[in-house]
XYZ file of C-alpha atoms in Angstrom:
628
model
C 80.342 104.886 102.509
C 77.715 103.944 105.073
C 77.042 107.672 105.809
C 76.295 108.324 102.147
C 74.018 105.376 101.837
C 71.989 106.056 104.958
C 71.781 109.771 104.319
C 70.202 109.112 101.018
C 67.869 106.717 102.649
C 66.724 109.338 105.135
C 66.222 111.856 102.338
C 63.910 109.511 100.578
C 61.980 108.816 103.815
C 61.664 112.588 104.665
C 57.952 112.227 105.277
C 57.249 113.356 108.824
C 56.958 110.382 111.142
C 54.978 110.179 114.399
C 57.304 110.490 117.392
C 58.277 107.142 119.034
C 59.512 106.229 122.451
C 63.224 106.751 122.063
C 65.366 105.535 124.912
C 67.150 108.460 126.721
C 70.416 108.269 128.392
C 71.217 110.929 130.971
C 74.302 110.620 133.185
C 73.783 109.917 136.846
C 76.374 110.676 139.499
C 77.656 107.090 139.068
C 78.345 107.816 135.384
C 80.050 111.097 136.150
C 82.193 109.411 138.824
C 83.401 106.623 136.537
C 84.249 109.090 133.774
C 86.082 111.502 136.010
C 87.919 108.708 137.798
C 89.258 107.473 134.464
C 90.582 110.934 133.540
C 92.117 111.455 137.043
C 94.065 108.196 137.047
C 95.387 108.970 133.528
C 96.714 112.401 134.759
C 98.303 110.871 137.893
C 100.131 108.217 135.596
C 101.594 111.286 133.739
C 102.607 112.990 136.995
C 104.278 109.869 138.208
C 106.474 109.224 135.217
C 107.122 112.914 134.589
C 107.992 113.934 138.231
C 108.755 110.904 140.281
C 110.077 108.255 137.789
C 113.241 108.391 135.955
C 113.670 111.773 134.191
C 112.993 111.754 130.426
C 115.246 114.498 129.107
C 116.463 112.666 125.997
C 114.747 111.486 122.899
C 115.606 107.938 123.690
C 113.885 108.134 127.155
C 110.920 110.261 126.078
C 110.027 108.606 122.725
C 111.348 105.132 123.252
C 110.925 104.691 127.038
C 114.697 104.103 127.303
C 114.117 100.766 125.347
C 113.221 99.190 128.688
C 109.507 98.737 127.998
C 107.871 95.235 128.393
C 106.110 93.274 125.761
C 102.634 92.944 127.270
C 102.069 96.644 128.080
C 103.484 97.581 124.602
C 101.137 95.170 122.885
C 98.113 96.366 124.937
C 99.073 100.010 124.194
C 99.217 99.280 120.419
C 95.843 97.691 120.474
C 94.422 100.470 122.616
C 95.731 103.208 120.273
C 94.364 101.415 117.220
C 90.989 100.763 118.618
C 89.685 104.353 118.346
C 86.214 105.696 118.934
C 85.796 105.718 115.232
C 86.377 101.869 115.130
C 84.078 101.223 118.018
C 81.256 103.373 116.570
C 81.654 103.049 112.891
C 82.563 99.332 112.401
C 79.396 97.870 114.096
C 77.301 100.296 112.084
C 79.007 99.345 108.853
C 78.413 95.665 109.528
C 74.744 96.534 110.207
C 74.394 98.226 106.916
C 76.732 96.378 104.565
C 77.358 92.911 106.142
C 80.187 91.200 108.032
C 82.697 90.995 105.115
C 85.108 93.015 107.283
C 85.504 89.874 109.479
C 87.825 88.463 106.960
C 90.186 91.098 108.192
C 91.290 88.484 110.857
C 93.071 86.703 108.045
C 94.674 90.036 106.986
C 95.947 90.487 110.656
C 97.670 87.143 110.567
C 99.329 87.913 107.239
C 100.307 91.412 108.614
C 102.144 89.748 111.536
C 104.431 87.609 109.319
C 105.092 90.549 106.888
C 106.044 92.894 109.658
C 108.293 90.433 111.607
C 110.253 89.100 108.646
C 110.400 92.048 106.177
C 110.290 95.415 108.001
C 111.000 95.050 111.666
C 114.521 93.466 111.626
C 115.992 96.327 109.716
C 114.370 99.109 111.790
C 115.333 97.460 114.960
C 119.009 96.763 114.053
C 119.496 100.387 112.962
C 118.346 101.595 116.354
C 115.976 104.120 114.790
C 113.928 106.772 116.603
C 111.880 107.658 113.605
C 111.051 105.282 110.776
C 111.550 108.107 108.362
C 115.045 108.245 109.545
C 115.575 104.993 107.477
C 114.641 106.791 104.327
C 117.269 109.345 104.930
C 119.925 106.707 105.374
C 118.756 104.575 102.457
C 117.998 107.442 100.025
C 118.476 111.125 100.970
C 117.220 113.878 103.231
C 114.612 115.113 100.603
C 112.930 111.690 100.477
C 112.813 111.488 104.232
C 111.323 114.952 104.769
C 108.718 114.319 102.096
C 107.578 111.143 103.891
C 107.526 112.944 107.270
C 105.454 115.775 105.836
C 102.917 113.395 104.469
C 102.607 111.661 107.850
C 102.197 114.791 109.785
C 99.571 116.193 107.455
C 97.538 113.028 107.622
C 97.612 113.128 111.452
C 96.520 116.728 111.697
C 93.416 115.920 109.677
C 92.714 112.568 111.369
C 93.172 113.551 115.013
C 90.369 116.126 115.285
C 87.929 113.524 113.983
C 89.228 111.028 116.563
C 88.300 113.626 119.259
C 85.071 114.842 117.820
C 83.058 111.729 117.321
C 83.210 110.444 120.955
C 82.654 114.006 122.073
C 79.314 113.901 120.250
C 78.378 110.674 122.135
C 79.301 112.257 125.399
C 77.423 115.430 124.716
C 74.357 113.366 123.680
C 74.557 111.458 127.032
C 75.086 114.537 129.224
C 73.684 117.603 127.491
C 77.097 119.266 127.883
C 78.093 121.173 124.861
C 80.738 119.635 122.676
C 82.715 122.928 122.864
C 82.989 122.513 126.627
C 83.815 118.856 127.001
C 86.407 118.665 124.208
C 88.970 120.992 125.618
C 88.679 119.607 129.072
C 89.249 115.928 128.187
C 91.847 116.725 125.595
C 93.760 118.825 128.133
C 94.044 115.798 130.328
C 95.353 113.726 127.450
C 97.885 116.386 126.377
C 98.919 116.789 130.038
C 99.902 113.155 130.692
C 101.336 112.581 127.237
C 103.540 115.755 127.578
C 104.594 115.078 131.173
C 105.173 111.327 131.091
C 106.270 110.595 127.514
C 106.016 107.048 126.102
C 105.939 105.400 129.554
C 102.940 107.344 130.631
C 101.238 106.805 127.287
C 101.685 102.952 127.480
C 100.443 102.652 131.086
C 97.502 104.941 130.571
C 96.711 103.062 127.412
C 96.616 99.922 129.428
C 94.157 101.425 131.930
C 91.939 102.754 129.167
C 91.980 99.711 127.167
C 90.776 97.714 130.087
C 87.821 100.157 130.487
C 87.092 99.941 126.816
C 87.157 96.098 126.673
C 85.054 95.802 129.808
C 82.321 98.206 128.491
C 82.174 96.629 124.983
C 82.076 93.156 126.381
C 79.264 94.005 128.869
C 77.240 95.646 126.327
C 77.659 92.747 123.863
C 76.482 90.220 126.545
C 73.469 92.306 127.387
C 72.665 92.702 123.658
C 72.808 88.938 123.060
C 70.505 88.375 126.101
C 68.019 91.043 124.978
C 67.946 89.517 121.524
C 67.207 85.938 122.593
C 70.629 84.255 122.497
C 73.568 84.069 120.215
C 71.963 81.333 118.067
C 69.113 83.635 117.295
C 71.626 86.368 116.424
C 73.456 84.075 114.079
C 70.250 82.689 112.398
C 69.108 86.254 111.628
C 72.416 87.302 110.343
C 72.558 84.220 107.956
C 69.028 84.848 106.685
C 69.746 88.475 105.941
C 72.866 87.602 103.958
C 75.106 89.499 106.386
C 77.350 86.527 106.757
C 77.837 85.811 103.074
C 81.469 86.918 103.239
C 83.142 84.425 101.069
C 82.540 86.142 97.764
C 85.445 85.435 95.397
C 84.405 87.976 92.836
C 87.461 89.521 91.141
C 85.551 92.839 90.372
C 87.657 95.518 91.860
C 84.839 97.925 92.010
C 82.828 95.740 94.389
C 82.838 97.427 97.694
C 83.576 94.292 99.777
C 84.840 90.854 98.525
C 87.253 88.218 99.785
C 90.065 89.596 97.747
C 89.366 93.222 98.602
C 89.636 92.380 102.393
C 92.295 89.659 102.416
C 94.642 91.310 99.861
C 93.624 94.989 99.780
C 93.101 95.480 103.541
C 96.331 93.573 104.349
C 98.346 96.129 102.240
C 96.482 98.893 103.899
C 97.387 97.567 107.335
C 101.058 97.037 106.358
C 101.154 100.772 105.607
C 99.384 101.510 108.974
C 101.550 99.245 111.069
C 104.856 97.951 109.490
C 106.173 101.394 108.499
C 103.874 103.585 110.651
C 105.784 105.718 113.206
C 103.109 105.321 115.804
C 103.473 101.507 115.751
C 107.172 101.087 115.084
C 108.045 103.530 117.860
C 106.523 101.170 120.315
C 107.887 98.048 118.582
C 111.301 99.410 118.970
C 110.963 100.393 122.634
C 111.726 96.990 123.958
C 115.261 95.627 124.701
C 115.684 92.742 122.182
C 114.505 91.933 118.566
C 112.869 88.791 119.954
C 110.676 90.973 122.330
C 109.952 93.302 119.538
C 108.660 90.410 117.344
C 106.506 89.140 120.279
C 104.974 92.650 120.653
C 103.934 92.458 116.917
C 102.381 89.029 117.318
C 100.490 89.986 120.551
C 99.250 93.168 118.989
C 97.882 91.385 115.902
C 96.209 88.905 118.035
C 94.603 91.649 120.246
C 93.480 93.486 117.114
C 91.703 90.218 115.861
C 89.875 89.983 119.135
C 88.742 93.655 119.112
C 87.748 93.626 115.338
C 85.774 90.380 115.955
C 84.075 91.958 118.943
C 83.007 94.927 116.838
C 81.745 92.802 114.086
C 79.711 90.620 116.393
C 78.336 93.809 118.015
C 77.053 94.860 114.570
C 75.463 91.478 114.010
C 73.823 91.702 117.425
C 72.460 95.212 116.570
C 71.038 93.869 113.388
C 69.322 90.957 115.230
C 67.969 93.477 117.754
C 66.534 95.770 115.034
C 65.832 93.249 112.303
C 62.108 94.086 112.224
C 62.410 97.821 113.093
C 65.297 99.536 111.317
C 66.282 102.688 113.282
C 67.530 104.488 110.057
C 64.326 103.935 108.194
C 62.141 105.090 111.072
C 64.491 108.022 111.848
C 65.363 106.917 115.283
C 68.882 107.660 114.201
C 70.133 109.753 111.415
C 73.837 109.108 111.435
C 75.889 105.911 111.489
C 77.928 106.980 114.573
C 74.700 107.372 116.566
C 73.614 103.701 116.107
C 75.838 102.120 118.699
C 74.981 104.696 121.423
C 71.272 104.236 120.480
C 71.679 100.470 120.964
C 73.443 100.937 124.338
C 70.552 103.186 125.528
C 68.102 100.530 124.490
C 69.744 97.492 126.161
C 71.726 99.036 129.128
C 70.012 102.299 129.957
C 68.348 100.653 132.992
C 71.640 99.788 134.666
C 73.029 102.579 136.825
C 76.581 103.439 135.806
C 76.900 101.229 132.897
C 76.050 104.019 130.418
C 78.913 106.063 131.871
C 81.223 103.099 131.639
C 80.343 102.762 127.987
C 81.049 106.431 127.168
C 84.197 106.269 129.180
C 85.292 103.318 127.207
C 84.538 105.145 123.863
C 86.454 108.200 125.062
C 89.244 106.062 126.440
C 89.814 104.588 123.009
C 89.930 108.010 121.513
C 92.337 109.310 124.183
C 94.567 106.303 123.509
C 94.665 107.035 119.771
C 95.269 110.784 120.412
C 98.084 110.306 123.008
C 99.839 107.757 120.819
C 99.697 109.922 117.706
C 100.729 112.988 119.619
C 103.838 111.338 120.997
C 104.933 109.885 117.570
C 104.063 113.180 115.830
C 106.380 115.025 118.168
C 109.134 112.481 117.438
C 108.714 112.861 113.716
C 108.682 116.650 113.832
C 111.722 116.810 116.053
C 113.850 114.114 114.243
C 113.055 115.239 110.720
C 112.702 118.900 110.923
C 114.277 120.368 114.062
C 117.039 118.194 115.196
C 119.693 119.132 112.788
C 119.104 122.872 113.263
C 119.010 122.526 117.105
C 122.190 120.560 117.159
C 124.048 123.313 115.201
C 122.961 125.750 117.799
C 123.813 123.400 120.605
C 120.188 123.256 121.936
C 119.871 119.484 121.449
C 120.714 118.993 125.185
C 117.155 120.212 125.902
C 115.540 117.679 123.634
C 113.135 116.475 126.284
C 111.715 119.857 126.882
C 111.465 120.608 123.151
C 109.567 117.348 122.544
C 107.150 118.208 125.336
C 106.552 121.722 123.862
C 105.808 120.056 120.429
C 103.248 117.707 122.104
C 101.510 120.635 123.624
C 101.338 122.690 120.399
C 100.217 119.829 118.227
C 97.671 118.832 120.862
C 96.269 122.320 121.053
C 96.134 122.551 117.228
C 94.404 119.253 116.970
C 91.850 120.213 119.676
C 91.207 123.576 117.972
C 90.522 121.733 114.669
C 87.474 120.044 116.245
C 85.633 123.391 115.792
C 86.318 123.117 112.091
C 85.214 119.496 111.960
C 81.682 120.068 113.035
C 81.140 122.575 110.271
C 82.554 120.428 107.479
C 80.377 117.341 107.289
C 82.499 115.789 104.463
C 85.668 115.985 106.453
C 85.586 112.321 107.510
C 85.494 111.137 103.776
C 88.237 113.691 102.983
C 90.421 112.512 105.796
C 90.103 108.865 104.665
C 90.880 109.907 101.173
C 93.854 111.898 102.307
C 95.272 108.961 104.350
C 95.028 106.743 101.309
C 96.905 109.406 99.208
C 99.644 109.362 101.711
C 99.837 105.706 102.743
C 100.354 104.230 99.267
C 103.287 106.410 98.356
C 104.896 105.914 101.846
C 104.656 102.143 101.584
C 106.069 102.328 98.085
C 109.141 104.273 99.276
C 109.779 101.848 102.160
C 109.293 98.711 100.087
C 111.671 100.074 97.440
C 114.324 100.823 99.998
C 114.061 97.473 101.755
C 113.599 95.089 98.879
C 115.374 96.680 95.891
C 119.140 97.214 96.017
C 118.813 98.971 92.638
C 116.421 101.646 93.797
C 117.888 105.136 94.212
C 116.716 108.312 95.759
C 115.374 109.882 92.572
C 113.232 106.809 91.916
C 111.812 106.782 95.463
C 111.033 110.486 95.439
C 109.457 110.727 91.969
C 107.652 107.428 92.416
C 105.973 108.656 95.535
C 105.180 111.973 93.842
C 103.544 110.180 90.881
C 101.646 107.897 93.225
C 100.251 110.860 95.162
C 99.005 112.653 92.051
C 97.388 109.511 90.585
C 95.632 108.315 93.713
C 94.734 111.945 94.595
C 92.931 112.167 91.269
C 91.150 108.904 91.822
C 90.043 109.634 95.360
C 88.931 113.171 94.676
C 86.846 111.950 91.645
C 85.306 109.169 93.639
C 84.243 111.485 96.463
C 82.777 114.023 93.964
C 80.562 111.362 92.533
C 79.477 110.265 95.930
C 78.764 113.813 96.995
C 76.534 114.160 93.946
C 74.808 110.852 94.816
C 75.836 109.426 91.499
C 77.732 106.554 93.104
C 76.133 104.318 95.676
C 76.717 100.799 97.079
C 74.055 98.212 97.723
C 73.084 97.760 101.428
C 71.762 94.603 103.107
C 68.004 94.286 103.578
C 66.153 95.735 106.657
C 62.543 95.743 107.626
C 60.077 97.863 109.720
C 57.235 95.365 110.048
C 57.877 94.754 113.757
C 57.910 98.328 115.054
C 55.793 98.806 118.108
C 54.922 102.271 117.087
C 52.998 103.966 114.225
C 54.988 104.205 111.014
C 53.942 106.260 108.078
C 52.950 103.981 105.140
C 55.072 105.876 102.596
C 58.228 104.786 104.435
C 58.122 101.242 103.103
C 57.848 102.358 99.470
C 60.499 105.013 99.974
C 62.826 102.369 101.414
C 62.170 100.023 98.550
C 63.023 102.847 96.098
C 66.353 103.382 97.955
C 67.233 99.795 97.912
C 66.583 99.687 94.160
C 68.657 102.822 93.533
C 71.635 101.458 95.624
C 74.575 100.375 93.571
C 73.900 102.752 90.749
C 76.807 104.434 88.974
C 77.790 101.739 86.377
C 78.108 104.434 83.756
C 80.893 106.186 85.843
C 84.588 105.141 84.829
C 85.718 102.064 86.740
C 88.702 103.857 88.098
C 86.344 106.109 90.154
C 84.352 103.118 91.325
C 87.406 101.292 92.669
C 86.754 99.954 96.226
C 88.514 101.997 98.801
C 90.159 98.782 100.204
C 92.349 98.861 97.072
C 93.552 102.603 97.287
C 96.731 101.898 99.357
C 97.768 98.886 97.337
C 97.323 100.580 94.039
C 99.131 103.638 95.468
C 102.056 101.464 96.463
C 102.191 99.675 93.097
C 102.271 102.972 91.175
C 105.121 104.238 93.451
C 107.097 101.062 93.192
C 106.751 100.735 89.487
C 107.590 104.245 88.558
C 110.313 104.313 91.271
C 112.081 101.231 89.698
C 111.816 102.540 86.250
C 113.410 105.973 87.161
C 116.026 104.185 89.353
C 117.161 102.057 86.333
C 117.178 104.969 83.893
C 119.150 107.290 86.298
C 121.589 104.694 87.650
C 125.096 106.183 87.351
C 127.561 103.838 89.130
C 125.679 104.215 92.419
C 127.574 102.655 95.238
C 126.226 99.249 96.558
C 123.658 99.335 99.254
C 124.813 97.924 102.584
C 123.207 94.808 103.645
C 122.004 96.274 106.887
C 119.678 98.651 105.010
C 117.897 95.786 103.102
C 115.368 93.285 104.409
C 116.679 89.883 105.539
C 114.284 88.166 103.047
C 116.443 89.166 100.224
C 119.985 88.762 101.775
C 120.334 85.362 100.162
C 119.932 86.843 96.781
C 122.170 89.856 97.150
C 125.456 90.032 95.226
C 128.812 90.023 97.046
C 129.272 93.696 96.707
C 126.157 94.381 98.904
C 127.228 91.996 101.500
C 130.725 93.539 101.818
C 129.356 97.230 101.820
C 129.175 98.833 105.295
C 126.548 101.223 106.289
C 128.862 104.112 107.250
C 125.988 106.635 107.675
C 124.514 105.555 110.997
C 124.989 109.152 111.846
C 123.449 111.918 109.767
C 125.718 114.277 107.884
C 125.195 117.116 110.358
C 125.594 114.892 113.386
C 128.869 113.437 111.916
C 130.263 116.939 111.180
C 129.506 118.055 114.705
C 131.360 115.089 116.195
C 134.410 115.761 113.935
C 134.508 119.404 114.866
C 133.621 119.196 118.600
C 137.086 118.194 119.700
C 136.726 114.450 119.673
C 139.054 113.988 116.707
C 139.035 111.402 113.976
C 140.398 108.726 116.114
C 137.726 108.954 118.736
C 135.047 109.282 116.140
C 136.296 106.157 114.254
C 136.417 104.239 117.607
C 132.942 105.167 118.317
C 131.836 103.968 114.925
C 133.665 100.616 115.424
C 131.933 100.171 118.761
C 128.512 100.860 117.145
C 129.160 98.302 114.461
C 130.261 95.771 116.943
C 127.046 96.299 119.004
C 125.033 95.854 115.889
C 126.844 92.611 115.008
C 126.205 91.302 118.494
C 122.527 92.260 118.313
C 122.303 90.605 114.903
C 123.755 87.308 116.364
C 121.434 87.359 119.395
C 118.500 87.772 116.988
C 119.630 84.817 114.828
C 119.895 82.717 117.957
C 116.449 83.498 119.082
C 115.102 83.051 115.542
C 116.561 79.559 115.327
């Protein structure tokens, strides 16, 4: 959104401006040393867990860390992998342009923790899942599961190149090294330690990288506050510019940001990104007990509140710094993702090594996101598309090597896609839209399965399909109107009166014209003006509504759904038939057939099933004790 607004601003201010003293950032040997050290340590972590630690030849070891991971490293890894370079660069710039309404997301994070801990997590943990989409196979059918896995994989293949490309631009600007050179080198290190070390290397390298990111962002924030004249001055300027007018209870769904859009719409969006997302649940389930899993959710949400708040405050500090001389209007920067690096050059360029620490922090965040998604993407592809075929051929004993091969292939493809990203300027908007198209239907499928005993596989599948078609139409239409500059959002006021260099007089009038034009598009259908914060929620509502209707119409004496496959929040309301039903499909069909025909016999197979059920009952009792 911000990109379209600022680009139109720059078009209107296309009059040639006199050159101004723009701070330059060139890496010194201190900077290169810090950046190289970060990459080297990450690689050594992968070598340690891959070669000297416990061997990770099974999917449980490679993807779940053997379920022996600790709560704090898992929580830090989750925060690190969700604090990408996109967040660190785009969020402060968004606050600068549109205001700090996103700060209400701290409320959303608190609600997210409650929903995840009580609705989704207990079911996933007690079923001992490797992939969250495995749940859809057990609750509905294999077709529904593969549909969900395909959507997840497609969204990641579009998202990951952008994660890589944006920090690569910042590094290229700081060093003069071509993006085509630095991207393969850095991504190769990430692919190396993710491939070799699995989840354990991912978690511990994320911990290292997150420490660098937090250190860099905190230092830059403090320097910015001091350079601006203190936090009180930052706050006063933010209030006077209406950037802190965040409690707007307008029920208009077309308003870009409002209290309801953030607290309700963003909460649902984050539920889809966290509660059912393979990248998150894979880590939530890698600890030993349900209590530890719940703690990891709570610590993760608290860490995200801190990081989001730091990014929002950085945006306010940037505005206070440039409140009298807007860098966009004066063409000091031309893209939103350049604003934060420009600010760093301004306030910290004189301190040796700090600029390198900042760029290392941005890249560290990108590597954390890349490594986390490569790991969970490998798990999804293996579990949902390859496992059954490999088991029939007897190749499942080499699961660890197969997973590592998948990581290498997907990593190379994602890195190669960077060369496509740079030639498709609208890919960022397309990827956001595609993500919303996938997340709404996915959330609808999982919510139907967990909260509705009457939902069946036909309802879940066709509900998701309808949701994808509806939201795809809305998002494509909205992006079309934005590309034609027919739909714009109002921005917060800026000024250029305090610039210490000569500014062309036409700039002021051009900026005023842009501000007046912002927000136009009222003649466009409201469905295409819907705020992007509502996309996931409306997609989920469509999927659930259509799914329930089809389920009721196609219900033909379906067997009762076992209580283990339904969320604990509805257990009290379940009929007796659901409570007595047993989930006898803890093994997939192919896996069960192989066990019967592999010489174990029915008696051995039945004994193994009874043992598994007993372990689940014990885990459930332990969980209830901890909850009490």
